[in-house]
One Martini backbone bead per residue (centre of mass of N, CA, C, O) as a GRO file, in nm:
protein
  295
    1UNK     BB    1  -2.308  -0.444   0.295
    2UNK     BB    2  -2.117  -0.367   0.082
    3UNK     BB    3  -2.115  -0.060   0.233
    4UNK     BB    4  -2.020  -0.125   0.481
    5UNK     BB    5  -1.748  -0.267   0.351
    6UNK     BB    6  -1.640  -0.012   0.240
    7UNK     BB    7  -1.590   0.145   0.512
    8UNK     BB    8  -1.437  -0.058   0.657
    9UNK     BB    9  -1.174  -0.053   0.416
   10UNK     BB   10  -1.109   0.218   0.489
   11UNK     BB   11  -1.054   0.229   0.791
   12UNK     BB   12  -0.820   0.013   0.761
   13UNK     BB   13  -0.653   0.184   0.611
   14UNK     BB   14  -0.593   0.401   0.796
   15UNK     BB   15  -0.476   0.184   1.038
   16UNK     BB   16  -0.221   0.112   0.835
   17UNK     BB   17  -0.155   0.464   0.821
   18UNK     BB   18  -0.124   0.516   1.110
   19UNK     BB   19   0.147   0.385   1.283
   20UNK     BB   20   0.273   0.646   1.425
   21UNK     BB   21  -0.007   0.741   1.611
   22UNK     BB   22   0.056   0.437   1.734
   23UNK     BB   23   0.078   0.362   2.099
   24UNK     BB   24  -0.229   0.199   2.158
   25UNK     BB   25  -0.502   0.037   2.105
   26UNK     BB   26  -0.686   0.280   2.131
   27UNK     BB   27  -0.581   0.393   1.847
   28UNK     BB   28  -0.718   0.170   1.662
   29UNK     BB   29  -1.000   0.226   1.773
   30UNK     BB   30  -1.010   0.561   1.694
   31UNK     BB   31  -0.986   0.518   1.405
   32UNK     BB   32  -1.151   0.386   1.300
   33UNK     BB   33  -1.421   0.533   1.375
   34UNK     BB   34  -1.382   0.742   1.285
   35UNK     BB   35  -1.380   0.713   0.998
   36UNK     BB   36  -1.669   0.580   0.978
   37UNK     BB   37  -1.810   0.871   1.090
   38UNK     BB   38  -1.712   1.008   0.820
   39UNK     BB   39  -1.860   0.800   0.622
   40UNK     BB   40  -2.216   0.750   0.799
   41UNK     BB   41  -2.108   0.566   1.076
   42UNK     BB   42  -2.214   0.537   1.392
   43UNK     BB   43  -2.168   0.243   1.378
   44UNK     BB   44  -2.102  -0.090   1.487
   45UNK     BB   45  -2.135  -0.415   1.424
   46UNK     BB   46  -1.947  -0.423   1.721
   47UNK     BB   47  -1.645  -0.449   1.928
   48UNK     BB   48  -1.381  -0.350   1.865
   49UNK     BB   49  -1.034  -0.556   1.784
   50UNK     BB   50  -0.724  -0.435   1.963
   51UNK     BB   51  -0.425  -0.553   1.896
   52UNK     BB   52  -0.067  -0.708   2.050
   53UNK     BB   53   0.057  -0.949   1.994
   54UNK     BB   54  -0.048  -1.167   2.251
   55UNK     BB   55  -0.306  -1.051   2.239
   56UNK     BB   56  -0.362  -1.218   1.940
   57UNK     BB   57  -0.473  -1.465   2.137
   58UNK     BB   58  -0.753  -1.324   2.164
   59UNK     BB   59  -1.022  -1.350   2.042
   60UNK     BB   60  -1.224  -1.158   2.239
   61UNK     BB   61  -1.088  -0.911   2.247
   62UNK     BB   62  -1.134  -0.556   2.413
   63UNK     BB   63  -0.976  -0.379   2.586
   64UNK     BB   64  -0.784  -0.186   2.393
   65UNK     BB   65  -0.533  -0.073   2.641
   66UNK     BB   66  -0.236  -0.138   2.529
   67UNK     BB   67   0.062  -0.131   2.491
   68UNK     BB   68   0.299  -0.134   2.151
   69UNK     BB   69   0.541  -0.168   2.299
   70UNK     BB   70   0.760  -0.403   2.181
   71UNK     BB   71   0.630  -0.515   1.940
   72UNK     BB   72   0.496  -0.663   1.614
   73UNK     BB   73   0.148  -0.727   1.644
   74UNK     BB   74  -0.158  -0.684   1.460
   75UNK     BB   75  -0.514  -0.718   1.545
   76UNK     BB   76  -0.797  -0.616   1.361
   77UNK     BB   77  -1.179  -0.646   1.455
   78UNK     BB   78  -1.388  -0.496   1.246
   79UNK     BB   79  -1.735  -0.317   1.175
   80UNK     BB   80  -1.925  -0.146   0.998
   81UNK     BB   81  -2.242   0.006   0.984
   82UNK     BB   82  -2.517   0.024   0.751
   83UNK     BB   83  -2.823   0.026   0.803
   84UNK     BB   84  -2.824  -0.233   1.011
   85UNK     BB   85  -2.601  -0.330   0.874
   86UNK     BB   86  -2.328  -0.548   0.847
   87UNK     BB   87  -1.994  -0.575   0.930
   88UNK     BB   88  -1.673  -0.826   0.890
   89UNK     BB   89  -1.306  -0.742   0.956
   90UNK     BB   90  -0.972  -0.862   0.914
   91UNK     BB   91  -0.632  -0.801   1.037
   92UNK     BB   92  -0.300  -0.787   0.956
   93UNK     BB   93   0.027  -0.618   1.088
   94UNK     BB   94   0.321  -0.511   1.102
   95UNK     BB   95   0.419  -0.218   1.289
   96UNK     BB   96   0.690  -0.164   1.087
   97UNK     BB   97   0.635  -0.339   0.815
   98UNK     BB   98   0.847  -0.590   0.906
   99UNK     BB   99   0.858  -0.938   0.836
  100UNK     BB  100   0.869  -1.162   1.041
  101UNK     BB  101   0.925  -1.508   0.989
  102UNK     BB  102   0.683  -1.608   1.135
  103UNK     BB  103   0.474  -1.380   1.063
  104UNK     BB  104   0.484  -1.486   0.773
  105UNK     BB  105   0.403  -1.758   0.781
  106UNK     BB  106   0.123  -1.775   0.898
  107UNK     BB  107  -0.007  -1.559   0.729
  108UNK     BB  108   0.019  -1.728   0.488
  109UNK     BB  109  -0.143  -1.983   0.602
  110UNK     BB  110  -0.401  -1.806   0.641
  111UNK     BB  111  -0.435  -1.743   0.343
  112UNK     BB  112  -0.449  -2.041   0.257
  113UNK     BB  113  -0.692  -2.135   0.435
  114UNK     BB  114  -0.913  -1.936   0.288
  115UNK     BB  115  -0.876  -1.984  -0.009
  116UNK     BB  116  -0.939  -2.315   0.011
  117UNK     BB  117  -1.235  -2.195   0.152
  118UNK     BB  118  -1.318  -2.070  -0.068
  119UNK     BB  119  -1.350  -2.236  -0.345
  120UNK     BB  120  -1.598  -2.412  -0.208
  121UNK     BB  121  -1.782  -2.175  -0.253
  122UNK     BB  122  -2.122  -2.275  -0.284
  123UNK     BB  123  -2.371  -2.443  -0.340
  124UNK     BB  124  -2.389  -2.721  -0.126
  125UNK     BB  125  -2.191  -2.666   0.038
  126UNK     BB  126  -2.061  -2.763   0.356
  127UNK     BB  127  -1.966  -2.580   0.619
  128UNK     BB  128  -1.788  -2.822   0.717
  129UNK     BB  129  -1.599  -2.868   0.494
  130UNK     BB  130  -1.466  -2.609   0.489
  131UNK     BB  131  -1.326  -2.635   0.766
  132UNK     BB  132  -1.161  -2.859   0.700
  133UNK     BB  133  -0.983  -2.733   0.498
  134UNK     BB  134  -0.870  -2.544   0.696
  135UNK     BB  135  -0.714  -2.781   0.862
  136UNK     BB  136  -0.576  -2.912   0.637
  137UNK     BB  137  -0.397  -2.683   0.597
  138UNK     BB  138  -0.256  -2.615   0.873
  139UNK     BB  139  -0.120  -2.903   0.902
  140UNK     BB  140   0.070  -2.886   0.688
  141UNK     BB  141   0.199  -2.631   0.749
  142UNK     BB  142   0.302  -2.739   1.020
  143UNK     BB  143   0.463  -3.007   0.899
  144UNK     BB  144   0.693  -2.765   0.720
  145UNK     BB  145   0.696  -2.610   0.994
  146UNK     BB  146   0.752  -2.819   1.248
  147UNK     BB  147   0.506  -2.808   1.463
  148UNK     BB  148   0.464  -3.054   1.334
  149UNK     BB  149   0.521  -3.392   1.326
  150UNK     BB  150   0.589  -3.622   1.144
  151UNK     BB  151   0.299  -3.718   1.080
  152UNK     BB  152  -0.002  -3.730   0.958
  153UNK     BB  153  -0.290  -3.588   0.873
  154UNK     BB  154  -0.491  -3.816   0.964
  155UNK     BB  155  -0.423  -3.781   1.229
  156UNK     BB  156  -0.390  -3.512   1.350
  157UNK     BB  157  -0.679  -3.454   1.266
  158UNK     BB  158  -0.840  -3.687   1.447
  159UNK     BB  159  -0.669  -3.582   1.745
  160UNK     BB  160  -0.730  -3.233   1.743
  161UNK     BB  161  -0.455  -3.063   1.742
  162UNK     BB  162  -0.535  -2.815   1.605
  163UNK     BB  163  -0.726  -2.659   1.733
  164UNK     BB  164  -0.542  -2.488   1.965
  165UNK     BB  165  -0.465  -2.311   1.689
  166UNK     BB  166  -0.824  -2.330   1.576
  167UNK     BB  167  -1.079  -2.290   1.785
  168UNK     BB  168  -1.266  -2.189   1.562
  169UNK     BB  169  -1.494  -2.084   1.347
  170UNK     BB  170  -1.456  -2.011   1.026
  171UNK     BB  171  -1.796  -1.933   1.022
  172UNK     BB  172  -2.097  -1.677   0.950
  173UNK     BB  173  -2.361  -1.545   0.948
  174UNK     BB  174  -2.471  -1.245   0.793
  175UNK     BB  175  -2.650  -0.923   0.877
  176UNK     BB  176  -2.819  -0.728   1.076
  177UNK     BB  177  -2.615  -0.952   1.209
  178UNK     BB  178  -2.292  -1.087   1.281
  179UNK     BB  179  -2.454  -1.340   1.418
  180UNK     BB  180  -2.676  -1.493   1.247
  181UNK     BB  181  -2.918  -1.620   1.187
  182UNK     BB  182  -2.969  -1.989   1.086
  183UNK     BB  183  -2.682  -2.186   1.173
  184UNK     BB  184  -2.741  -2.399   1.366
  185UNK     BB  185  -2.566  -2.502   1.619
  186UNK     BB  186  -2.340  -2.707   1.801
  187UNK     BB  187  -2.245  -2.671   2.154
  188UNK     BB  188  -2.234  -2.987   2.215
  189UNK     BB  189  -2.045  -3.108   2.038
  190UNK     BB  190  -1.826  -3.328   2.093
  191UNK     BB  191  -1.611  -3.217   1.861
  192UNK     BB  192  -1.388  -2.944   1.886
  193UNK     BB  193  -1.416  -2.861   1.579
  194UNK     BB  194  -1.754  -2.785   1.595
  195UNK     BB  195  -1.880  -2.671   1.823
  196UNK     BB  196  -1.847  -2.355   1.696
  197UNK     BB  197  -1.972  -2.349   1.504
  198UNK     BB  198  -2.210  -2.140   1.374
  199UNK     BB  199  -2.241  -2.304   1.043
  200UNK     BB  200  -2.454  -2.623   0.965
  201UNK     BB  201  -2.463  -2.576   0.664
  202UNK     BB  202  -2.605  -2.552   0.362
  203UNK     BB  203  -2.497  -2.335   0.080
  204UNK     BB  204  -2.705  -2.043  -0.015
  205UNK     BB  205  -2.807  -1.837  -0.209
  206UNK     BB  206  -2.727  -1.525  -0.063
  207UNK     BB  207  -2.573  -1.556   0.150
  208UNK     BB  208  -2.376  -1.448   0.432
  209UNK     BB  209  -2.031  -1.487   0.487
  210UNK     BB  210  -1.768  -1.575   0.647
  211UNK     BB  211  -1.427  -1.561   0.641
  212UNK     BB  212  -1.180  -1.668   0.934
  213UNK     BB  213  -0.924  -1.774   0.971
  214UNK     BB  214  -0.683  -1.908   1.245
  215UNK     BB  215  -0.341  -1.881   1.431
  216UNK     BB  216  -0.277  -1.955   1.771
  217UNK     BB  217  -0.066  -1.857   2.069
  218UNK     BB  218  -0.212  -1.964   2.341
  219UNK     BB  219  -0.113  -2.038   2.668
  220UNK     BB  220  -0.390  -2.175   2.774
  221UNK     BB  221  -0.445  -2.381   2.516
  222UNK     BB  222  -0.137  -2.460   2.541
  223UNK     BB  223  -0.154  -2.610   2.812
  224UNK     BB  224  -0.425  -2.792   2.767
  225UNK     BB  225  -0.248  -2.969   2.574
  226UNK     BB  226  -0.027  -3.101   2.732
  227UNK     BB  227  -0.282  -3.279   2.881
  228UNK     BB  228  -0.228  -3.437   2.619
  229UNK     BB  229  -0.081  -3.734   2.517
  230UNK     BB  230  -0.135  -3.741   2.206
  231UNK     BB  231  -0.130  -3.457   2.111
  232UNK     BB  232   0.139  -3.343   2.262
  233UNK     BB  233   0.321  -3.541   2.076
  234UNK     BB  234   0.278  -3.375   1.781
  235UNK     BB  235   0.415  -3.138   1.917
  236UNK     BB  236   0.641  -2.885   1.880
  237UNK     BB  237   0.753  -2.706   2.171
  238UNK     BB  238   1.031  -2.561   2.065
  239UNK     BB  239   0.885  -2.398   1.814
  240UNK     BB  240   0.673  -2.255   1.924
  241UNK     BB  241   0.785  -2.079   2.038
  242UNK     BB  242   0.887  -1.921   1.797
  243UNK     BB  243   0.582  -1.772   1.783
  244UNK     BB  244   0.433  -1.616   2.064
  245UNK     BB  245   0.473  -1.360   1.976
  246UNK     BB  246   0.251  -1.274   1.781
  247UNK     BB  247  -0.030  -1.420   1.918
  248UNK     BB  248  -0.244  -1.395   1.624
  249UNK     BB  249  -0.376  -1.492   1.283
  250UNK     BB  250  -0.663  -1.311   1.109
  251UNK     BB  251  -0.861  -1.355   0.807
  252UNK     BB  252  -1.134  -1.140   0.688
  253UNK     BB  253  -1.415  -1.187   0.491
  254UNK     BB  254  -1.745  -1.076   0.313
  255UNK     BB  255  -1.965  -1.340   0.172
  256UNK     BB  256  -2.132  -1.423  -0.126
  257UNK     BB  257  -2.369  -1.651  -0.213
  258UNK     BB  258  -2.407  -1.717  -0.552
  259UNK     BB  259  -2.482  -1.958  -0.788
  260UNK     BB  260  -2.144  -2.011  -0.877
  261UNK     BB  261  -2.052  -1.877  -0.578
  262UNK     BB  262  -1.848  -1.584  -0.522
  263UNK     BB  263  -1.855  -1.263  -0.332
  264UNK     BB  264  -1.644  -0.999  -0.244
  265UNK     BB  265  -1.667  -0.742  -0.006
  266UNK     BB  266  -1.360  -0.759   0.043
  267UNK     BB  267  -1.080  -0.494  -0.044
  268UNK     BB  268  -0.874  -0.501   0.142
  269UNK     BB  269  -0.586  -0.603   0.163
  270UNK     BB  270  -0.366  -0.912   0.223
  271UNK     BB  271  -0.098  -0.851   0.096
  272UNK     BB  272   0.168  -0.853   0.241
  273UNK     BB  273   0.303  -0.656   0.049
  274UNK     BB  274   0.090  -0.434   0.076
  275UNK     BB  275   0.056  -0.401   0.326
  276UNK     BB  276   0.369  -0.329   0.415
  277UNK     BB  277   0.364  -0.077   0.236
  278UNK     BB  278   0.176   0.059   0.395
  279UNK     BB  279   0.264   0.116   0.675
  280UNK     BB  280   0.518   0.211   0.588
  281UNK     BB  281   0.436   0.460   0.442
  282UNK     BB  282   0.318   0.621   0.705
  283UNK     BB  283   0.588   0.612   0.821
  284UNK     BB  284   0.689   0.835   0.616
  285UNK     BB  285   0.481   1.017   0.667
  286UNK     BB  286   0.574   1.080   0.964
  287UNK     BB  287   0.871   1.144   0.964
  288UNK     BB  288   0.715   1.420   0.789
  289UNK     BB  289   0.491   1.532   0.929
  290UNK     BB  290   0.219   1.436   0.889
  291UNK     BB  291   0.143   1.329   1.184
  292UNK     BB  292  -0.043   1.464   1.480
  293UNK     BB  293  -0.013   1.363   1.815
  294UNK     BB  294  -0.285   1.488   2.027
  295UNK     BB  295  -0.211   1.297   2.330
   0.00000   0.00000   0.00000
């Protein structure tokens, strides 16, 4: 699993240095596997999510066939295979490499909350405190850029509000499966904050879990908040409004977990300047005709 993370980390590399001959999501998705079957992956651990603005509020997006013209934000969440062991990556960046305001407030967000949730991992932690903890980072979050009202944060928590903006799980198990046994979820739990949850148990030693929250504006799952009067009440619906351009943000690294912590095996960087400088640089080499697009 390190070394399919470390092809994944490379094929990631490409795909945010190629963004000159990225006019279609088709192209960020032959970009990666290209790259993964160069460096002796011959399959992929899923099939990869390649999209691009509003498409990135839908979590397993497959189309992976729109134009990126017009658009600001994409995100890639891709995973080469290497000996039936699975890795799972996601990324996101700005197309032109220039974080507009919203889309880097949120990603500093979910990057605030992966961090958070990263400090918990180590053995007998449940990872449903994991889970909690990136949803009240999130609260806060949305609480100081205005998305929710000042309520409180336990208030917030408790009427399900974050849901509908963090609507999957944490993480989940990985092994020779992207979605590994043993996770023993209940999709019957009332609670939809937990319901998704693939991972129900306290983490233990060896254990190869993803951390990967995620932030999303999307329109149908943000219809039904607007029918919940508890809920949308604490929603800030003219600011929401100033978000949904992004279409959603998730950012997804591959843990091991230590005797006293954990180990990532996710290399790519997640450095919004980092990032951004990468992306840059591909353009800039795009430029001088570094380049060419033989579609």
């Amino acid at each position: 699993m390190r070394h399919a993370s470390k092809i994944s980390d490379n094929s990631h590399l490409a795909v945010m240095s190629s963004t000159p001959i990225q006019k279609n999501e088709t192209h960020i998705h032959a970009e990666f596997v290209y790259h993964s079957i160069r460096q002796g992956s011959k399959f992929q651990s899923y099939d990869p999510i390649c999209c691009s603005g509003p498409n990135c509020s839908t979590l397993h997006y497959e189309k992976n066939d729109d134009s990126m013209e017009g658009k600001h934000s994409v995100l890639i969440d891709a995973g080469a295979e290497w000996e039936c062991y699975a890795s799972d990556v996601t990324r996101c960046y700005p197309i032109d490499g220039i974080w507009k305001k919203e889309h880097r407030e949120i990603y500093e967000l979910v990057l605030e909350m992966q961090s958070n949730a990263m400090e918990q991992i180590k053995p007998g932690t449940p990872w449903e405190y994991c889970h909690e903890v990136a949803h009240r980072t999130l609260i806060k979050g949305f609480i100081k850029l205005g998305l929710f009202k000042e309520a409180s944060e336990d208030e917030i928590f408790e009427s399900g509000a974050s849901v509908w903006f963090f609507p999957h799980g944490l993480g989940h198990l990985m092994g020779m499966d992207t979605h590994d046994v043993g996770g023993y979820p209940d999709y019957e739990d009332k609670n939809p904050m937990f319901r998704y949850l693939r991972l129900r148990r306290k983490l233990q030693k060896n254990m190869v879990v993803t951390n990967e929250p995620g932030c999303y504006f999307s329109p149908f799952l943000l219809a039904e908040a607007k029918k919940n009067e508890t809920q949308s009440s604490l929603i800030n619906w003219d600011v929401v409004e100033k978000y949904m351009y992004i279409g959603g943000v998730r950012i997804e690294d591959d843990i091991l977990v230590t005797e006293d912590g954990y180990e990532n095996f996710t290399g790519i960087t997640s450095d919004p300047d980092e990032v951004a400088k990468i992306v840059k640089s591909g353009i800039e080499k795009g430029l001088k005709g570094g380049f060419h697009n033989i579609v």
